[in-house]
XYZ file of C-alpha atoms in Angstrom:
522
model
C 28.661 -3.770 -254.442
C 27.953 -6.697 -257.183
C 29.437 -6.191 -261.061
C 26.418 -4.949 -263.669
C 25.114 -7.469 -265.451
C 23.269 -5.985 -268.327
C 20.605 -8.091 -269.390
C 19.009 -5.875 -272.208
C 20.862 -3.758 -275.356
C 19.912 -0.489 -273.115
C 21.357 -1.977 -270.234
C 24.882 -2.473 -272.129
C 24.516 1.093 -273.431
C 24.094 2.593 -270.139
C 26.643 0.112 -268.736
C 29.462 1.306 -271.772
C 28.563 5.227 -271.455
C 29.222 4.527 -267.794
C 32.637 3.089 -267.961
C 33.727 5.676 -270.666
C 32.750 7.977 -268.034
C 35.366 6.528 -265.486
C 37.942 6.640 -268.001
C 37.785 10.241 -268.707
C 37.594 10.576 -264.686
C 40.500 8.519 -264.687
C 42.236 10.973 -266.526
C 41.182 13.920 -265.198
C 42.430 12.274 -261.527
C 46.104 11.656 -263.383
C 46.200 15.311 -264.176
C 45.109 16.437 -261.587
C 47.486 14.354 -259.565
C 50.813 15.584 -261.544
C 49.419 19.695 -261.681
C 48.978 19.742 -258.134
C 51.131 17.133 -256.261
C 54.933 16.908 -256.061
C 56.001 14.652 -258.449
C 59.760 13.019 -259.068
C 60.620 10.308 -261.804
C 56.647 9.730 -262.738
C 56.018 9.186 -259.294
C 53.389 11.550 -257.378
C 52.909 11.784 -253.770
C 49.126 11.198 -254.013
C 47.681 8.683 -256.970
C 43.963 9.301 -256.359
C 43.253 7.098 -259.270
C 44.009 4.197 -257.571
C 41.183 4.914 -254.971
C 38.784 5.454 -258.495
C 40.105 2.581 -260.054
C 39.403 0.410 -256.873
C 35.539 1.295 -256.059
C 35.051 0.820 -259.986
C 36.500 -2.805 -259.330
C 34.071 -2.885 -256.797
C 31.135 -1.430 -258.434
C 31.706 -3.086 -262.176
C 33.750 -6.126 -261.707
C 36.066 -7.580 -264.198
C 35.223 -4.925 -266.974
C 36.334 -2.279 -264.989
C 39.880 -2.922 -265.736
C 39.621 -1.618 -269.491
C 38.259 1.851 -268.131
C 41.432 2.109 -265.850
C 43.423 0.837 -268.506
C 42.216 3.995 -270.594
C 41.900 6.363 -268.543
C 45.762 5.735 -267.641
C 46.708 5.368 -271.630
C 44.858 8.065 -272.642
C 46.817 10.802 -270.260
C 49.998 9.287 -271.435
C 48.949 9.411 -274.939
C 48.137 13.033 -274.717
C 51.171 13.786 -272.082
C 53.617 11.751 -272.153
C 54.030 10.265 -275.775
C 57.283 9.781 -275.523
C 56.764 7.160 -272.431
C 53.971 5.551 -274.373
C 55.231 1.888 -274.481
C 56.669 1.608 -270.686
C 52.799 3.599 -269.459
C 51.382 1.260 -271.811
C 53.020 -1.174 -269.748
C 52.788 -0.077 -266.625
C 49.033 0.547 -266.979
C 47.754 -2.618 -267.889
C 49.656 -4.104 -264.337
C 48.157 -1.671 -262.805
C 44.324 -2.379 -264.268
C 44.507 -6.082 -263.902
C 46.361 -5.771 -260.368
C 43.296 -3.691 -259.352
C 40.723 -6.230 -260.473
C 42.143 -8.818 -258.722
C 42.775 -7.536 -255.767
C 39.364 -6.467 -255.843
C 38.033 -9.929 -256.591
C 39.763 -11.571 -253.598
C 38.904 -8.352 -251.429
C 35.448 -9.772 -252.070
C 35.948 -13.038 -251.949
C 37.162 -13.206 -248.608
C 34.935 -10.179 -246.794
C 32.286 -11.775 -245.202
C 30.031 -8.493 -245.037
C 27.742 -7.426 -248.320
C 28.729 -3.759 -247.655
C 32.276 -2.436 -247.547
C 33.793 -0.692 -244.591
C 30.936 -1.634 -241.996
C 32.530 -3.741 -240.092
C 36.166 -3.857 -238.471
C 36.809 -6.821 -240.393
C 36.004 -5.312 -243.843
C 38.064 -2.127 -242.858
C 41.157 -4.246 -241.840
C 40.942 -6.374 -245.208
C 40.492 -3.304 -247.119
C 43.710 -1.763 -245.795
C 45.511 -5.015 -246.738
C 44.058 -5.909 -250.094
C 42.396 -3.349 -251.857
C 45.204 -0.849 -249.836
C 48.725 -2.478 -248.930
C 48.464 -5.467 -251.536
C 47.215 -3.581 -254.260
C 49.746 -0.821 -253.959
C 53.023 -3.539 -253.276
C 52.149 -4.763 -256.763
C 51.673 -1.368 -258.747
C 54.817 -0.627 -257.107
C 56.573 -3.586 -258.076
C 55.224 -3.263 -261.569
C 55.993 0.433 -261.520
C 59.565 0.190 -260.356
C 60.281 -2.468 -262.660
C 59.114 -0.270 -265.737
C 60.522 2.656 -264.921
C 64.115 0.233 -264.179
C 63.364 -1.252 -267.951
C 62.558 2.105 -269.644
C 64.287 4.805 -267.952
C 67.220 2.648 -267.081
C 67.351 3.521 -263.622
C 69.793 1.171 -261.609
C 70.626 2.815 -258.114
C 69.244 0.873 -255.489
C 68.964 3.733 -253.011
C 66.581 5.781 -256.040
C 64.102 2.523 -256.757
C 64.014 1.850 -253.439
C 62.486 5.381 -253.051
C 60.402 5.495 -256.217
C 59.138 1.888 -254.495
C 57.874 2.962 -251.471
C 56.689 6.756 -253.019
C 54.824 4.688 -255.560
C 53.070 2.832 -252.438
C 52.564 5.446 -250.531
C 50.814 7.303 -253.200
C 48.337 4.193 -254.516
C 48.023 3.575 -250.854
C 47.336 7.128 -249.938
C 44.939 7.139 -252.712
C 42.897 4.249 -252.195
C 42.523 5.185 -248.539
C 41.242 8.750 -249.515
C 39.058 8.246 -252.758
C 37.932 4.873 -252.727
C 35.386 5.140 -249.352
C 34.846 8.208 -250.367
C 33.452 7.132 -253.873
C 31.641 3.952 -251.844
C 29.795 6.370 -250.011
C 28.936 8.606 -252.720
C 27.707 6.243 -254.349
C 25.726 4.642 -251.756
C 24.049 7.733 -251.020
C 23.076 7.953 -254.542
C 21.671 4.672 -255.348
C 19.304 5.032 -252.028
C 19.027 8.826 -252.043
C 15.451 8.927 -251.321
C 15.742 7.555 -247.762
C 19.037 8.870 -247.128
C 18.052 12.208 -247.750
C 14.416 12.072 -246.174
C 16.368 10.481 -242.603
C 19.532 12.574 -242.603
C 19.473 16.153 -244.492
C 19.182 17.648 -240.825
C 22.386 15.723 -240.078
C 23.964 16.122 -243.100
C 23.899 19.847 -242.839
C 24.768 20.263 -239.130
C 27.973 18.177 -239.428
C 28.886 19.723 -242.867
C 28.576 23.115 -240.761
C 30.358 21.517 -237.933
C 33.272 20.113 -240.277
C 33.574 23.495 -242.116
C 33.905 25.403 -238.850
C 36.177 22.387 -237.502
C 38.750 23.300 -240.372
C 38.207 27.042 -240.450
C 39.356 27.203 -236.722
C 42.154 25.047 -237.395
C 43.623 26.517 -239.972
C 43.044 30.163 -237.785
C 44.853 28.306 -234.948
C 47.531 26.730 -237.250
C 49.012 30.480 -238.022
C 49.205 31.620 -234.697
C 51.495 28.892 -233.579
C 55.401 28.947 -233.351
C 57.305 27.520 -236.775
C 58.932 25.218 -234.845
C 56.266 22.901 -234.978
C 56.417 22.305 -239.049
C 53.867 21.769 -241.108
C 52.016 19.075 -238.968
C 49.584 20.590 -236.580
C 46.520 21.247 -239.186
C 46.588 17.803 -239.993
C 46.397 16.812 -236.146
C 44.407 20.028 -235.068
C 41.874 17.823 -237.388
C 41.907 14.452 -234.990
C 38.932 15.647 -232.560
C 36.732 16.429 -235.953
C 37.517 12.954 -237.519
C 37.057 10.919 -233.834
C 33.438 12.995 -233.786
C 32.629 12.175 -237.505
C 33.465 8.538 -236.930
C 30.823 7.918 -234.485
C 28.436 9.465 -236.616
C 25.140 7.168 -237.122
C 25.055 7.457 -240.708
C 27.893 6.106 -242.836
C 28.019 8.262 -246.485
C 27.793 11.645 -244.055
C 30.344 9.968 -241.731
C 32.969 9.421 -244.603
C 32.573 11.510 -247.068
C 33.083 14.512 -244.412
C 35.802 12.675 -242.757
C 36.980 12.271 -246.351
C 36.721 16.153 -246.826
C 38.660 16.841 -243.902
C 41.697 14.787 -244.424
C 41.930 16.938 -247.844
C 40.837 20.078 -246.433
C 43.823 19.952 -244.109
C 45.988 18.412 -246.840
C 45.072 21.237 -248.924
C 45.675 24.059 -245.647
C 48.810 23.018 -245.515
C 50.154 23.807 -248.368
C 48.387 26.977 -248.516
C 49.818 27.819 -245.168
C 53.094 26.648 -245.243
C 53.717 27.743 -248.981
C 56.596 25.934 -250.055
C 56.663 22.579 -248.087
C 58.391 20.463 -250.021
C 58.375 16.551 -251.412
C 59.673 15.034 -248.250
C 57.390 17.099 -245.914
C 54.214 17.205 -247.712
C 54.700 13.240 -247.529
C 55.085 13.595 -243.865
C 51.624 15.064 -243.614
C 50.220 12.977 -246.002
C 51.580 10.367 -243.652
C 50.022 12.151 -240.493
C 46.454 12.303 -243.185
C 46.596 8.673 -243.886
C 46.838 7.798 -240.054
C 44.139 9.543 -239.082
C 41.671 8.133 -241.607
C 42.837 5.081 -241.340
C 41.791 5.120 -237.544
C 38.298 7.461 -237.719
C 37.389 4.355 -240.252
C 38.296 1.609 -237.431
C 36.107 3.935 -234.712
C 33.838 4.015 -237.198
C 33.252 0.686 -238.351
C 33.822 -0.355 -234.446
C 30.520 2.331 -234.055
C 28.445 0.739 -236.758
C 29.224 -2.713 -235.680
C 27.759 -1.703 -231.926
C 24.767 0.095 -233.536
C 23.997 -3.029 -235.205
C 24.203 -5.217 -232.366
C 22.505 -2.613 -230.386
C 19.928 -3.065 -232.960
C 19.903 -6.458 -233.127
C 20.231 -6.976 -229.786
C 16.744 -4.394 -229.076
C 14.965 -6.590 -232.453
C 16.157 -9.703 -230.210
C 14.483 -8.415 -227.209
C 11.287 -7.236 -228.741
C 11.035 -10.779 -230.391
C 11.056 -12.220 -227.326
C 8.752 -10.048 -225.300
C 6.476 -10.870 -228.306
C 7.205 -14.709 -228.063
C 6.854 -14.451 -224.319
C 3.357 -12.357 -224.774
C 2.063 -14.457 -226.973
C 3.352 -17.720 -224.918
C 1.614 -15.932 -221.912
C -1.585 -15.076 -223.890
C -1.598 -18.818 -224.734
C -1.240 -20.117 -221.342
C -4.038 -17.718 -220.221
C -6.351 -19.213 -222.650
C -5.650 -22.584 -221.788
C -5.507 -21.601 -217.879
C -9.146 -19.972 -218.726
C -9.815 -23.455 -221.197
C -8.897 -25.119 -218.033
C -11.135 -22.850 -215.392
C -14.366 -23.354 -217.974
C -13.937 -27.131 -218.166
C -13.195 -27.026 -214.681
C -16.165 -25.057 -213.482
C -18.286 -27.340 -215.894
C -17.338 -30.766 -214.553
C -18.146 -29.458 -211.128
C -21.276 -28.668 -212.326
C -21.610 -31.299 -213.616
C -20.801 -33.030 -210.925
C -23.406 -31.213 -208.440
C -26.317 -30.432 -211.021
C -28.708 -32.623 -212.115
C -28.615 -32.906 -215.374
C -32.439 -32.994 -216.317
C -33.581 -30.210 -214.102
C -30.622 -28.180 -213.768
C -31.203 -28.251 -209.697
C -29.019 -29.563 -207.213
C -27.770 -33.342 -207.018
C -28.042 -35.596 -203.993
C -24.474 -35.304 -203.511
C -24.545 -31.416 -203.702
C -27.515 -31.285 -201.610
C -26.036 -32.904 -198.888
C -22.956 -30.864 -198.699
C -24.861 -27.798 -198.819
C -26.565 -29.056 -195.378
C -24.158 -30.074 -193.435
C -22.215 -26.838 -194.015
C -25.490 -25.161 -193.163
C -25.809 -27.403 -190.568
C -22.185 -26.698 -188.812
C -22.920 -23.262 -189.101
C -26.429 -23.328 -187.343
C -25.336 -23.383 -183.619
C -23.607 -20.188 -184.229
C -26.461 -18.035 -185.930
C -29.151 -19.023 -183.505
C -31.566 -19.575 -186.105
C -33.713 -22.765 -187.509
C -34.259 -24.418 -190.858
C -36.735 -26.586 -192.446
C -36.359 -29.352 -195.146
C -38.583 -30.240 -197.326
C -39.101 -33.006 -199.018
C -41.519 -34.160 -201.923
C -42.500 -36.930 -204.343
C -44.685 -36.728 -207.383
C -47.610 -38.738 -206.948
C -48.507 -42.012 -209.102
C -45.263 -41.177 -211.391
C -44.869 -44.671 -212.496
C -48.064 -44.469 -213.916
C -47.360 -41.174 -216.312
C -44.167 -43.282 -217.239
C -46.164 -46.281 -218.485
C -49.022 -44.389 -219.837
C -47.675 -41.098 -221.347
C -44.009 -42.699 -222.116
C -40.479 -41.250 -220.550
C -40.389 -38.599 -222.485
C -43.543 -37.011 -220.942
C -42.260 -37.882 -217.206
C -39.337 -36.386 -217.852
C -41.036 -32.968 -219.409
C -42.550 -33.594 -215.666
C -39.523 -33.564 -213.465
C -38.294 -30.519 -215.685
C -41.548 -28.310 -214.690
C -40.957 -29.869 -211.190
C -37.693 -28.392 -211.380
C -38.886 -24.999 -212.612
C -41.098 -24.637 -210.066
C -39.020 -25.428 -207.136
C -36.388 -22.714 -208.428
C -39.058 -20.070 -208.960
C -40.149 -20.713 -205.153
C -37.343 -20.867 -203.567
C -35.362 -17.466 -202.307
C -32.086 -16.859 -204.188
C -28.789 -16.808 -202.089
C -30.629 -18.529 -199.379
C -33.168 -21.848 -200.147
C -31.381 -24.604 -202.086
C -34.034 -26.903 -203.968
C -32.666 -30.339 -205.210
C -33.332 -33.935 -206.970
C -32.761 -36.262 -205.128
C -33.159 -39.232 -207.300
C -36.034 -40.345 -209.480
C -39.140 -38.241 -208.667
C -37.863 -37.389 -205.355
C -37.372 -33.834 -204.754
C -35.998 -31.690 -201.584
C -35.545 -28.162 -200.900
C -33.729 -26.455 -197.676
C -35.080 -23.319 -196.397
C -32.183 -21.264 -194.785
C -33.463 -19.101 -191.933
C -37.248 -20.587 -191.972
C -39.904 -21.209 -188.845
C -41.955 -23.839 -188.755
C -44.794 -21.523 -189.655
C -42.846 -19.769 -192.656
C -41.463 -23.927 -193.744
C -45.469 -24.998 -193.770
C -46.214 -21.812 -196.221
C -43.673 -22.401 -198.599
C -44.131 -26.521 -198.608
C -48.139 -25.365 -199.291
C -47.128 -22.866 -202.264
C -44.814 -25.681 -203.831
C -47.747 -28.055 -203.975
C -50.042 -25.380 -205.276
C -47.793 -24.574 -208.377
C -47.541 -28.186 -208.763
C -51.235 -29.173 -208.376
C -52.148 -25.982 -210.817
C -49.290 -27.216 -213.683
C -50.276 -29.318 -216.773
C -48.245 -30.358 -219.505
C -49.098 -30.845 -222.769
C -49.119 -34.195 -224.349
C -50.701 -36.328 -227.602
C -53.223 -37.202 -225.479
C -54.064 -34.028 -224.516
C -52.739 -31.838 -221.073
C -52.063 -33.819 -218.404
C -51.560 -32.539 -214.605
C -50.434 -33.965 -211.527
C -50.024 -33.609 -208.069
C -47.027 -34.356 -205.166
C -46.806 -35.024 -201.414
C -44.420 -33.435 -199.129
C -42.790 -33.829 -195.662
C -41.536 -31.016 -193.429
C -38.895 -31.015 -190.829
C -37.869 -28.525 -188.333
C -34.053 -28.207 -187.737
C -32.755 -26.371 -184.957
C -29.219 -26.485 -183.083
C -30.467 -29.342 -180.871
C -29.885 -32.186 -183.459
C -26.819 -33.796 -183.509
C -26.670 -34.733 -187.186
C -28.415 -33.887 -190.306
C -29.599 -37.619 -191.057
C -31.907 -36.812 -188.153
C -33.636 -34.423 -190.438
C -33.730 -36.388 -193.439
C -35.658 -39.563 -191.717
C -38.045 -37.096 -189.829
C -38.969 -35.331 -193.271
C -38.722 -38.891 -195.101
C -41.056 -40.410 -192.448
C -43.237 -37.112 -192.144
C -43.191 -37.419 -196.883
C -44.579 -41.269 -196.467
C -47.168 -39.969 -193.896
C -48.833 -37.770 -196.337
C -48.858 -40.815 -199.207
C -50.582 -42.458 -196.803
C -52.940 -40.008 -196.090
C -53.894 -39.340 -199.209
C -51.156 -37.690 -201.246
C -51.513 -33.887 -202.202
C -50.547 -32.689 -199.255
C -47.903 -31.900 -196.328
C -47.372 -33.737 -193.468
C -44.642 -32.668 -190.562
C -42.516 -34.782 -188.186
C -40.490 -33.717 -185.191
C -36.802 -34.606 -185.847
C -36.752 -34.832 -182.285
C -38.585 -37.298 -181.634
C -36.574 -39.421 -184.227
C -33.363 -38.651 -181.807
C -34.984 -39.733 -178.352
C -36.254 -42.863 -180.238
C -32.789 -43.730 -181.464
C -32.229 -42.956 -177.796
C -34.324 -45.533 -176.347
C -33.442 -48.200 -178.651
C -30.304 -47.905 -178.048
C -30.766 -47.738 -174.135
C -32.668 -50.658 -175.092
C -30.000 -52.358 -176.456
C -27.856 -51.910 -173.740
């Protein structure tokens, strides 16, 4: 609650009709108060005007002082004009006592909303409650002991503590009960739209509660007194304090503490000054505790809530944390996967690299023995390639080596042959699972797609040609460098020869020539 602060003519209007409003409530309260209560030298045994004047304090500020000041001079005025000057008195201590009480109530609560929290509820029993009261009292007492001339101790010690009781009573009572009226109005769209369905079943609930009660509360024996409504009422008010929402919560509880009030002295008849303010001692107790349990029950919804907000935050941080680490892990995998493809492709012909090539055959290799099966290597080199270089430029031997490279991967069997570049115009190409027979064929059909390719230059289309060199491999060579000379010496052969064409070498007769030379040798 934060003082109006008209800015506009209308605003100051609305703001004056207001407080002339609380006045006349004000004085209806006072009437009220000394018609129904038991009263004894000015002194009633409930002052709801207290519990007005204090949520006006809180809802207006400063300025609400001259509405409680009326409200109070205006019942003596019409009721009391022979007290006029000592009410006078008495009601401007009581007005400014109010406000600033008020002011240090929220000065010192911590909390933007009243009676949420244990903390506000225990600083609202001592300011706005025990604080504000001590001083009407005090101010009371000492105007009725100048104006009625009252000097037994015994009697102002009495009209003391009645007078506290009373503004205490009444603050306790009216003044959350006017904070949550008046919450629910301000934000009755919401409130009503999330708790009508509540709102009516513990209305039900509370007026049930207090018609049972009050059933039970004649059948008992009359040596219990006048108490047992007001405590028949404790289950109701623990329930109502734990309810979620807080107007429903207190203005029911509220309701009860007066509905039983109220039974009792319909019940009992004539109960008397001393033991009406026994029950209204019994009231007061109760609602003082439903509004601990209930500001202890908002206080754990809240850090429930912020506790689950907490959480969700941090399964959100965490999720997106995670989804960030996935995209660098998969940032990571893609630059991964491309430097090792970059490391084993060529980069002009997309084929295999030396390096890759030769790991692919020895693993090939290692496994041969066990399948029982033979390969065959091939190996080629363009024909007169230095001279397309000097004549035709780089750029046209390279356009070269590219369809080189596109034809090796269109002949070669996917999952199974492995074509390469092996370095300048040198080319090889394994063939998994291959005869001799099946190795000659495919080394024949390379050359043929070579010999029948032209590319297309300023100087017109311009074709070439390759030799190759064929190798058997089988289980029976020890290495795979045995290979790789035989299909070298077998590529050389077939430049010699002539070029355009295939040559083949044994790779065993490589090893039993290594063999000799080194028998040789020893």
């Amino acid at each position: 609650m934060t003082p109006r602060d008209p800015q506009s003519r209308p605003g100051m209007i609305r703001l004056m009709l207001e407080l002339l409003f609380c006045a006349l409530a004000i004085f209806a309260m006072i009437w009220g108060s000394f018609e129904i209560g038991f009263a004894s030298n000015s002194v009633v045994a409930i002052w709801p005007a207290a519990g007005l004047g204090v949520w006006m304090a809180l809802r207006y500020g400063w300025i609400a002082a001259l509405s409680i000041f009326g409200g109070q001079l205006m019942y003596s005025t019409l009721f009391q004009p022979d007290q006029l000057t000592h009410a006078a008195f008495a009601s401007t201590g009581n007005a400014l006592a109010t406000v600033f009480v008020v002011a240090l109530y929220r000065r010192v609560r911590k909390d933007t909303i009243p009676l949420l929290s244990v903390r506000s509820v225990i600083l609202f029993f001592l300011l706005p409650g025990a604080l504000h009261s001590a001083i009407a009292a005090l101010i009371g007492t000492v105007t009725i002991t100048t104006f009625l001339d009252i000097n037994n101790g015994a009697v102002l010690l009495g009209i003391a503590w009645r007078w506290f009781f009373s503004d205490f009573t009444g603050v306790v009572l009216i003044a959350p009960l006017m904070l949550a009226i008046d919450d629910a109005a301000r934000y009755r769209g919401a409130w009503a739209r999330s708790n009508t369905q509540e709102l009516i079943r513990a209305t039900l609930i509370t007026v049930a509660s207090l018609v049972i009660v009050s059933v039970i509360s004649t059948r008992m024996p009359d040596a219990l007194g006048q108490y047992p409504i007001v405590l028949l009422t404790m289950p109701l008010c623990i329930w109502l304090a734990f309810k979620a929402d807080n107007a429903t919560s207190i203005v029911l509880l509220t309701t009860t503490i007066l509905g039983a009030l109220g039974l009792t002295l319909i019940r009992v008849g004539d109960v008397g000054a001393d033991g009406f303010l026994a029950v209204q001692l019994y009231g007061v107790v109760v609602m003082c505790t439903s509004l601990v349990l209930h500001a202890n029950s908002q206080e754990r919804r809240k850090a429930l809530a912020a506790l689950a907000q907490e959480q969700l935050s941090l399964e959100r941080t965490v999720a997106e944390r995670t989804a960030e680490l996935q995209e660098q892990i998969l940032a990571y995998e893609q630059v991964k996967t491309e430097l090792e493809k970059q490391a084993s492709t060529d980069a002009l012909t997309g084929l295999a690299n030396r390096r890759a090539f030769i790991s692919h055959f020895k693993d090939q290799f290692a496994r041969l023995r066990s399948r029982d099966v033979s390969m065959c290597l091939v190996m080629l080199d363009l024909d007169h390639f230095k001279s397309i270089n000097d004549t035709h430029g780089h750029a046209v031997g390279d356009e070269v080596l590219e369809q080189v490279g596109s034809i090796l991967k269109d002949c070669a069997r996917t999952g199974m042959d492995l074509p390469a570049r092996l370095g300048g115009e040198e080319f090889a190409c394994l063939l998994d699972d291959t005869a001799f027979e099946g190795g000659m064929i495919a080394a024949q059909r390379i050359l043929e797609k070579i010999r029948t390719t032209t590319v297309n230059t300023t100087a017109g289309p311009l074709s070439f040609t390759a030799s190759a060199g064929l190798a058997l491999i089988t289980s029976e060579l020890p290495s795979i460098d045995h290979a790789m000379v035989a299909a070298d010496e077998a590529l050389y052969e077939a430049k010699r020869s002539g070029r355009n064409q295939v040559c083949t070498h044994d790779p065993l007769t490589i090893t039993i020539s290594l063999k000799v030379a080194q028998h040789s040798s020893g």
